[in-house]
XYZ file of N, CA, C and O in Angstrom:
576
model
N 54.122 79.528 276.262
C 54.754 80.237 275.243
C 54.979 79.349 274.044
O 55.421 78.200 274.021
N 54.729 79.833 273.421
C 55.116 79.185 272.015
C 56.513 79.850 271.305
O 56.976 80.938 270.961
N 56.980 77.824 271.350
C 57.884 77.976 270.487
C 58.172 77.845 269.378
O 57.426 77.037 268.825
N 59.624 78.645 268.141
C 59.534 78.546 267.091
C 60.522 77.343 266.731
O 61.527 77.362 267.440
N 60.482 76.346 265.841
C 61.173 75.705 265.610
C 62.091 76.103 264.432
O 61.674 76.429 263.321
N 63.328 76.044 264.783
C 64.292 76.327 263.365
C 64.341 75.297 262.814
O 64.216 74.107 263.103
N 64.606 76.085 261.688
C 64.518 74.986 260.509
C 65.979 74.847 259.806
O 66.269 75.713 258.982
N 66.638 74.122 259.996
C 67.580 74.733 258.861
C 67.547 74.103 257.220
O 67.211 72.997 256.796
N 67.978 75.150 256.632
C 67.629 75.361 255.112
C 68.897 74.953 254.440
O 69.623 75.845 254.001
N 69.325 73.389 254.278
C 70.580 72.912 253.137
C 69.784 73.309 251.701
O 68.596 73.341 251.382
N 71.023 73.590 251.017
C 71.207 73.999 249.538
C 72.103 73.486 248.902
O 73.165 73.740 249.471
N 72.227 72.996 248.173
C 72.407 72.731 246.744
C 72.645 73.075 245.567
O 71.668 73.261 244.842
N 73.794 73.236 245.097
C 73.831 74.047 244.077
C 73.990 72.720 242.442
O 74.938 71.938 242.375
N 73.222 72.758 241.689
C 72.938 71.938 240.998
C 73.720 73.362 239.480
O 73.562 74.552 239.206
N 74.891 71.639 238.722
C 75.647 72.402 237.916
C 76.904 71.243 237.304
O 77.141 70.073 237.607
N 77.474 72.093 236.423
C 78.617 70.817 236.179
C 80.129 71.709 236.442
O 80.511 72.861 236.237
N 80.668 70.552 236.966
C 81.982 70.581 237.438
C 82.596 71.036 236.003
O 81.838 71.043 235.033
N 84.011 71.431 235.846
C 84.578 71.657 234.831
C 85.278 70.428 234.309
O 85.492 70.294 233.104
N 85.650 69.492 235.240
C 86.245 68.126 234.844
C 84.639 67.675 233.908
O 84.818 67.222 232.777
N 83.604 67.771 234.255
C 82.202 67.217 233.672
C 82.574 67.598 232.426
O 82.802 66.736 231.577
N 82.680 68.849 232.160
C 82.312 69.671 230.783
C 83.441 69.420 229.847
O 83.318 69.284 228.630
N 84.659 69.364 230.583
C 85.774 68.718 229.894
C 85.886 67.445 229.233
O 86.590 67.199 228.254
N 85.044 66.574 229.924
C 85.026 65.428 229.399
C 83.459 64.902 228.101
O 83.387 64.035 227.230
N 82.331 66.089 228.674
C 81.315 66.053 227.209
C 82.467 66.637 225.785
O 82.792 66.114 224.719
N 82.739 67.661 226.308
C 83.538 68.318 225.093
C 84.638 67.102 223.909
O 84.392 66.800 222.742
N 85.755 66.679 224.732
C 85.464 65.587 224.039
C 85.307 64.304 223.767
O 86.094 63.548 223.198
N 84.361 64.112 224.156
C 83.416 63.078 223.345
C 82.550 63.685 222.322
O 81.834 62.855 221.762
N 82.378 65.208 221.820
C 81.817 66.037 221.079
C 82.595 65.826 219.826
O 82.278 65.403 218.714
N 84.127 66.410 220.542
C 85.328 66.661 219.625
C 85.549 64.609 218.470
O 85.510 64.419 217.254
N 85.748 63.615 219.599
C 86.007 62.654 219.148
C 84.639 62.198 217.940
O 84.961 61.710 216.857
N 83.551 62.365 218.195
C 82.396 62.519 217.333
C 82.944 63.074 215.661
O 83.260 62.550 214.593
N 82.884 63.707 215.929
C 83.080 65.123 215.110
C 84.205 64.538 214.275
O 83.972 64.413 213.073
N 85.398 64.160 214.737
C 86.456 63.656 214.201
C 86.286 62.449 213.455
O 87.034 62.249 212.498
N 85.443 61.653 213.748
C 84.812 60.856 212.796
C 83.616 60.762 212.231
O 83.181 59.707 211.769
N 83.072 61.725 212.226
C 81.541 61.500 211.413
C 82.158 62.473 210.343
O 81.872 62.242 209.168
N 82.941 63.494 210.621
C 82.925 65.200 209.564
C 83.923 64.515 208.159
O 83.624 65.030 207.081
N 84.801 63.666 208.110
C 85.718 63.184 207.093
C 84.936 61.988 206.131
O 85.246 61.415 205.087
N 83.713 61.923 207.086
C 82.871 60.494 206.312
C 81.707 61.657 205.380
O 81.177 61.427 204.293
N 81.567 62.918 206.247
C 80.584 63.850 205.785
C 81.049 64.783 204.433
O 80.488 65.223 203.429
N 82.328 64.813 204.984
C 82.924 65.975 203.637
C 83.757 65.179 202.575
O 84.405 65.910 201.827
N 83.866 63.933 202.370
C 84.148 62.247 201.537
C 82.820 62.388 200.557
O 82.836 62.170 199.345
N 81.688 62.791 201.318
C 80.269 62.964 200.617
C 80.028 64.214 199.490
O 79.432 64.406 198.430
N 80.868 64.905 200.416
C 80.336 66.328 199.762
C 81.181 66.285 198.190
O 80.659 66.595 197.119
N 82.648 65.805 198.388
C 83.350 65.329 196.511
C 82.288 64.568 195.741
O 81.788 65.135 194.770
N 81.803 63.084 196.136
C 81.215 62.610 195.390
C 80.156 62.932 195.095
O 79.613 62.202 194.266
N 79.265 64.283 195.663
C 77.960 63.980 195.137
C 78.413 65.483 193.930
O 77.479 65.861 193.223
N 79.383 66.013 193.817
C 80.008 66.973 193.663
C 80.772 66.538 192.020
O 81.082 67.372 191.170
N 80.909 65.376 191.923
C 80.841 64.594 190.659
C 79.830 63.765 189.837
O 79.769 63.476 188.642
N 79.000 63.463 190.992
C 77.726 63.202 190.012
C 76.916 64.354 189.820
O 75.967 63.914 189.171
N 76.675 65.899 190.050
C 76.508 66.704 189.591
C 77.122 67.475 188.389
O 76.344 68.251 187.835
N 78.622 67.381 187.796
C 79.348 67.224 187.108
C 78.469 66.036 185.893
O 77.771 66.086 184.880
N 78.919 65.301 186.580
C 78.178 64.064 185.461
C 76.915 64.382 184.907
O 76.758 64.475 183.690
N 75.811 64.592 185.904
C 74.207 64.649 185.277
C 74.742 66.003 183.845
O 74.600 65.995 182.623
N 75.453 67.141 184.949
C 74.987 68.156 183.787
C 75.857 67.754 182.686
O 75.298 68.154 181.665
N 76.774 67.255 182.431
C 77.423 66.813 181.227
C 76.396 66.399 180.517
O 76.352 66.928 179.406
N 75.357 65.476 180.796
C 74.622 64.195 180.377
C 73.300 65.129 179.740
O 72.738 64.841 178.684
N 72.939 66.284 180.596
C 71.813 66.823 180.376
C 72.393 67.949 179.270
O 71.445 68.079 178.496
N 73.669 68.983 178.729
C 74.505 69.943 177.950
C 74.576 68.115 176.569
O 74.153 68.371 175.442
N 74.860 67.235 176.701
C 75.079 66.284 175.426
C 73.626 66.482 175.044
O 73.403 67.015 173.957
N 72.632 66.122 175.798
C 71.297 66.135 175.417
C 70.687 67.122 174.367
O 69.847 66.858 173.507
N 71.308 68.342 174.632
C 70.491 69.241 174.524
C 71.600 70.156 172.814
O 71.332 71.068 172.033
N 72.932 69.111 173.020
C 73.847 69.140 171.759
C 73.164 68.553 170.533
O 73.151 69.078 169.419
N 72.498 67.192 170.936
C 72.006 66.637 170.139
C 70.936 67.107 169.529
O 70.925 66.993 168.303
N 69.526 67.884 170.336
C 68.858 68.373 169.954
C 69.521 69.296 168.737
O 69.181 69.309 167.554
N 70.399 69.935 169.282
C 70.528 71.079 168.595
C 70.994 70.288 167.156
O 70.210 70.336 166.209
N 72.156 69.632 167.029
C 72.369 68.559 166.089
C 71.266 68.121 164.777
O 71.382 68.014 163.556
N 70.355 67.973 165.594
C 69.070 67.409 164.467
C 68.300 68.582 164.512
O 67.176 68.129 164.730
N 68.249 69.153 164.480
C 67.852 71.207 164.061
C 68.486 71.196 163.281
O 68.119 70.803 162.174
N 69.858 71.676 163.557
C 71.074 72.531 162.581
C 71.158 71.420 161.164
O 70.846 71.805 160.037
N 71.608 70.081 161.448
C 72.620 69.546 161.483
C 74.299 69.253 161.259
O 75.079 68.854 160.394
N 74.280 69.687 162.509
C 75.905 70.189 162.645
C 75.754 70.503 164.062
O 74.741 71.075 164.465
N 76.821 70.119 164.935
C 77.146 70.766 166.288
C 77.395 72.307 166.188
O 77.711 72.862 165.136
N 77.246 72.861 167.228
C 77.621 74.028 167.149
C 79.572 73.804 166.991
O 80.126 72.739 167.264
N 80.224 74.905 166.566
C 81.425 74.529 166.504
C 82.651 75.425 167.684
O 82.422 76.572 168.069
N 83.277 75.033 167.894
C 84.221 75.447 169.142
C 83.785 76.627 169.759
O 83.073 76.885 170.730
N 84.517 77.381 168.785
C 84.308 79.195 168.852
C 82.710 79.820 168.982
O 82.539 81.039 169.015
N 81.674 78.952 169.046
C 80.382 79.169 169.357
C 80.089 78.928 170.717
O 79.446 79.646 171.482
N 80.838 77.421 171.021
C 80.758 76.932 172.005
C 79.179 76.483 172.448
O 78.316 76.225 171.609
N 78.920 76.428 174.155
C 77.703 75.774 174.381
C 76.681 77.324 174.608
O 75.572 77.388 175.140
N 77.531 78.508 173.981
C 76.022 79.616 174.232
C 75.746 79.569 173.164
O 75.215 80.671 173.033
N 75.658 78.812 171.631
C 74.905 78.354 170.845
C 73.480 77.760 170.759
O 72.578 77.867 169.928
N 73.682 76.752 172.522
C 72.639 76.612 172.798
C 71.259 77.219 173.566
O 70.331 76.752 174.226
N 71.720 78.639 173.041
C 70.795 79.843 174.418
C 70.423 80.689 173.172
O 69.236 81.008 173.090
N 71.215 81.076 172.246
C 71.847 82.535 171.659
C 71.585 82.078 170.335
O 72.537 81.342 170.075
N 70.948 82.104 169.521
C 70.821 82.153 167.812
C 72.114 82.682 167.218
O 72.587 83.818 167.223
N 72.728 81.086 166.499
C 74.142 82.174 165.733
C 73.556 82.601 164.619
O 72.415 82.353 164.229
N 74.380 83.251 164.120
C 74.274 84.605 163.211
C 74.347 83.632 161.706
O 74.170 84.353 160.723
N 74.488 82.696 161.486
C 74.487 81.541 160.294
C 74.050 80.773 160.170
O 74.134 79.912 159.294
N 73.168 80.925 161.440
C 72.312 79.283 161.086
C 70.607 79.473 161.010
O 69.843 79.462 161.976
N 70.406 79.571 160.205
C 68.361 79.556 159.805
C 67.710 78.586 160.430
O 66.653 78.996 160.910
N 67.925 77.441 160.618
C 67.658 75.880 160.879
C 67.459 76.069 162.100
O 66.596 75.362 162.620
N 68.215 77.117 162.993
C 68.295 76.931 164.681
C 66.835 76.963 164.972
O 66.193 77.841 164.394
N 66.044 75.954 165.971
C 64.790 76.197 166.818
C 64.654 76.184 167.859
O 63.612 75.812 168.399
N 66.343 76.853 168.847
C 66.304 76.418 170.350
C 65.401 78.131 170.921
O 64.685 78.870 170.246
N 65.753 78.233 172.100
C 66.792 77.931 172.595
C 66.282 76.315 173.191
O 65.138 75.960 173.477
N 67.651 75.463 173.259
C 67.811 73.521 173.731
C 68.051 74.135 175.501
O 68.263 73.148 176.206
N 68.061 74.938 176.014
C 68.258 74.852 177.399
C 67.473 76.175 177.848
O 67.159 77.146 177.159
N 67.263 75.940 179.125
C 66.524 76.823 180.033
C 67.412 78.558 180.281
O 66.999 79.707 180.124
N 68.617 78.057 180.678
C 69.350 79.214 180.715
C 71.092 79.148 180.298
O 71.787 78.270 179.787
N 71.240 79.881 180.562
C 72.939 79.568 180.077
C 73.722 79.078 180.659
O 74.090 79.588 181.717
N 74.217 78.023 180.238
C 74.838 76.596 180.556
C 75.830 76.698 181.771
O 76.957 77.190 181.834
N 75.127 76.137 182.626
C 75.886 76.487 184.083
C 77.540 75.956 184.288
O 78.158 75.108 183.644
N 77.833 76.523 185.055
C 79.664 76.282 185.514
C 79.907 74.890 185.788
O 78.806 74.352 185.902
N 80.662 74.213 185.917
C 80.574 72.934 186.693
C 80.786 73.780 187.984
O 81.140 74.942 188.183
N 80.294 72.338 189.085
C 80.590 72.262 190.222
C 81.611 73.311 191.072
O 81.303 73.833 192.144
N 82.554 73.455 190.550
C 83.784 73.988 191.278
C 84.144 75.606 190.399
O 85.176 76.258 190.240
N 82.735 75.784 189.983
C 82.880 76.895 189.339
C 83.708 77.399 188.230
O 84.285 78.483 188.149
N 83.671 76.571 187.517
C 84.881 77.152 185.765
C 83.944 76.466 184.753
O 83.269 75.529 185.180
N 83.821 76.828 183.442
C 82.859 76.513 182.551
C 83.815 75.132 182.134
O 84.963 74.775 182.397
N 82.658 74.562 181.324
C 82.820 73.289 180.994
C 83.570 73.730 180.005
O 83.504 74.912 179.667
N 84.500 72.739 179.314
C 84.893 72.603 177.863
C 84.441 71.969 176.955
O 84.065 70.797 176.974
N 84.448 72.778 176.015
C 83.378 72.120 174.696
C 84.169 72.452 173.363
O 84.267 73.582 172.885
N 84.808 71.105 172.749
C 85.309 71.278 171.569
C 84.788 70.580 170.530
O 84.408 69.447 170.823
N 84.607 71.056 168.952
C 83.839 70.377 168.327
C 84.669 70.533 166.683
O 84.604 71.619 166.107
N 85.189 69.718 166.240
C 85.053 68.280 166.111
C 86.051 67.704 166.968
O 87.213 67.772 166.567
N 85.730 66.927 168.516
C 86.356 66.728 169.191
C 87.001 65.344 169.176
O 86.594 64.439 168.447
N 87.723 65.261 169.767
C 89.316 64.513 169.812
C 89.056 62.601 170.064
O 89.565 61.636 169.493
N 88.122 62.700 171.083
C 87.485 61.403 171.509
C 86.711 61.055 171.037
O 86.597 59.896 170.639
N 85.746 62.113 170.891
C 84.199 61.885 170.533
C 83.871 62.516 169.078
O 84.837 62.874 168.404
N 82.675 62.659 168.596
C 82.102 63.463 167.716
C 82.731 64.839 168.458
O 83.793 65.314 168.055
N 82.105 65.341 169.394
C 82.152 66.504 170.303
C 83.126 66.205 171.680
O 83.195 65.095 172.208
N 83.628 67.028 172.004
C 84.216 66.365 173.498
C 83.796 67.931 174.361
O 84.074 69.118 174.189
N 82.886 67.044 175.465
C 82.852 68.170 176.320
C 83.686 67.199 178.174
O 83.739 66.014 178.502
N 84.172 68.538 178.898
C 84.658 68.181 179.879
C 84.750 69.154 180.863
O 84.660 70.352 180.593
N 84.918 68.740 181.951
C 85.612 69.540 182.943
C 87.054 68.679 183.562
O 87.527 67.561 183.364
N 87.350 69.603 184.217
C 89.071 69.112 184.803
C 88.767 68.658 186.015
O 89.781 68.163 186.508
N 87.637 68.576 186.898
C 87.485 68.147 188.089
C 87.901 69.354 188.763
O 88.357 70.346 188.194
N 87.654 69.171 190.464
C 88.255 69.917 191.518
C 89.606 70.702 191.617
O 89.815 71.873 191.932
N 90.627 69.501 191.179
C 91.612 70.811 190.697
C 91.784 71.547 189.505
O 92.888 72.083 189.414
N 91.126 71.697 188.711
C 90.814 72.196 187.773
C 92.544 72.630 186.040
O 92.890 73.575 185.331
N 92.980 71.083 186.304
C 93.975 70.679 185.748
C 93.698 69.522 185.226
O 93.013 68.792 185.943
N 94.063 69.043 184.026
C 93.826 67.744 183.057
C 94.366 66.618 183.446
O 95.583 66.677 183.626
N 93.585 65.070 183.733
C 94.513 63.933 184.621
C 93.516 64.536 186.193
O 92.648 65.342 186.527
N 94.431 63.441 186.748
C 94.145 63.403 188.105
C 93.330 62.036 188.333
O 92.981 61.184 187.516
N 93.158 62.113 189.629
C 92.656 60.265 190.519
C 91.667 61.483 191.268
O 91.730 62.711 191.313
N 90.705 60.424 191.838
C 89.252 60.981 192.580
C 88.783 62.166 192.251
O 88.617 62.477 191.072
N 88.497 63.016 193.311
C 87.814 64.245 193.340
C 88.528 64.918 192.080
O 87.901 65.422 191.148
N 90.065 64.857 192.180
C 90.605 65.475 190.943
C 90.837 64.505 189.228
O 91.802 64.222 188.518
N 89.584 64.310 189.187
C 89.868 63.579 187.998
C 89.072 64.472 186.915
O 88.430 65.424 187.361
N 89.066 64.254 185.632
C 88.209 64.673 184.424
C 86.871 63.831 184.826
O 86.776 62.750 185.408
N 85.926 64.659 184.339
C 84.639 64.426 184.714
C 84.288 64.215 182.572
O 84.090 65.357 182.158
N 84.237 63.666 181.936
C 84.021 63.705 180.479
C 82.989 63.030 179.805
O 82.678 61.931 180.265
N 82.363 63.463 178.772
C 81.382 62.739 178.027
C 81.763 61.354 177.539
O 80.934 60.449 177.451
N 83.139 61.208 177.203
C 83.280 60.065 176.504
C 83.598 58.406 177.579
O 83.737 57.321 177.013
C-alpha cells in the first residue's frame, strides 16, 4: 500500500508591526521638520529676487520710454504708460513692455512715483507685508 506523506504547510505572514510603522513615520515627521523650514527660508528669498529682477527690468523699460518722450511718464500715468499711448505725448514709440506691468510677488502693484523722492523716479514695493520699513522677507524691495 502506498503511503501518503503529510506535509505540513508553515506560513508566514510577511508585514509591518505597528510599533514598525510608528517608528518610519517619525523619522518621516523628524525629516520633514528639518528640511521644510530650510525649503520655505527659500521660497522668501527667491521671492525677492523676483521683486528685484522685475524692478530692474520696469527701470529698463522707464528709461526707454525716457529717451522717446523725454520725460518719465508722470505719477497719475503711472507704469501703464508703458503699454497704453498717453493722450499727450506724440514722441511715444512703445509699447517698452510685453504686457502690463506685472504685480510684485505677493500680489499688489508696484509703486511708481515720478518726480520721485530718492531717485529721479522712485519705484517700489513694500515687501511681503505689504507695509513701508520692515527687516527680511518684510522689507522694501526699491530701485534706489
Amino acid at each position: 500500500m502506498l503511503r501518503l506523506k503529510r506535509q505540513s504547510i508553515i506560513t508566514t505572514e510577511n508585514g509591518f508591526t505597528l510599533l514598525e510603522l510608528l517608528v518610519v513615520m517619525v523619522i518621516i515627521g523628524l525629516l520633514a521638520a528639518y528640511v521644510g523650514p530650510k525649503y520655505f527660508s527659500q521660497v522668501g528669498k527667491s521671492e525677492i529676487k523676483m521683486a528685484q529682477a522685475q524692478i530692474d527690468a520696469l527701470e529698463k523699460a522707464l528709461h526707454q520710454y525716457r529717451l522717446d518722450v523725454g520725460a518719465y511718464p508722470a505719477t497719475e500715468q503711472g507704469l501703464a504708460a508703458l503699454i497704453n499711448r498717453p493722450s499727450n505725448e506724440s514722441r511715444w514709440q512703445g509699447p517698452y513692455l510685453s504686457k502690463m506691468p506685472p504685480s510684485d510677488p505677493w500680489g499688489r502693484p508696484y509703486i511708481y512715483k515720478y518726480p520721485g523722492e530718492r531717485a529721479e523716479f522712485d519705484l517700489l514695493s513694500y515687501g511681503k507685508d505689504g507695509q513701508p520699513g520692515g527687516e527680511g522677507e518684510a522689507a522694501d524691495i526699491k530701485n534706489w
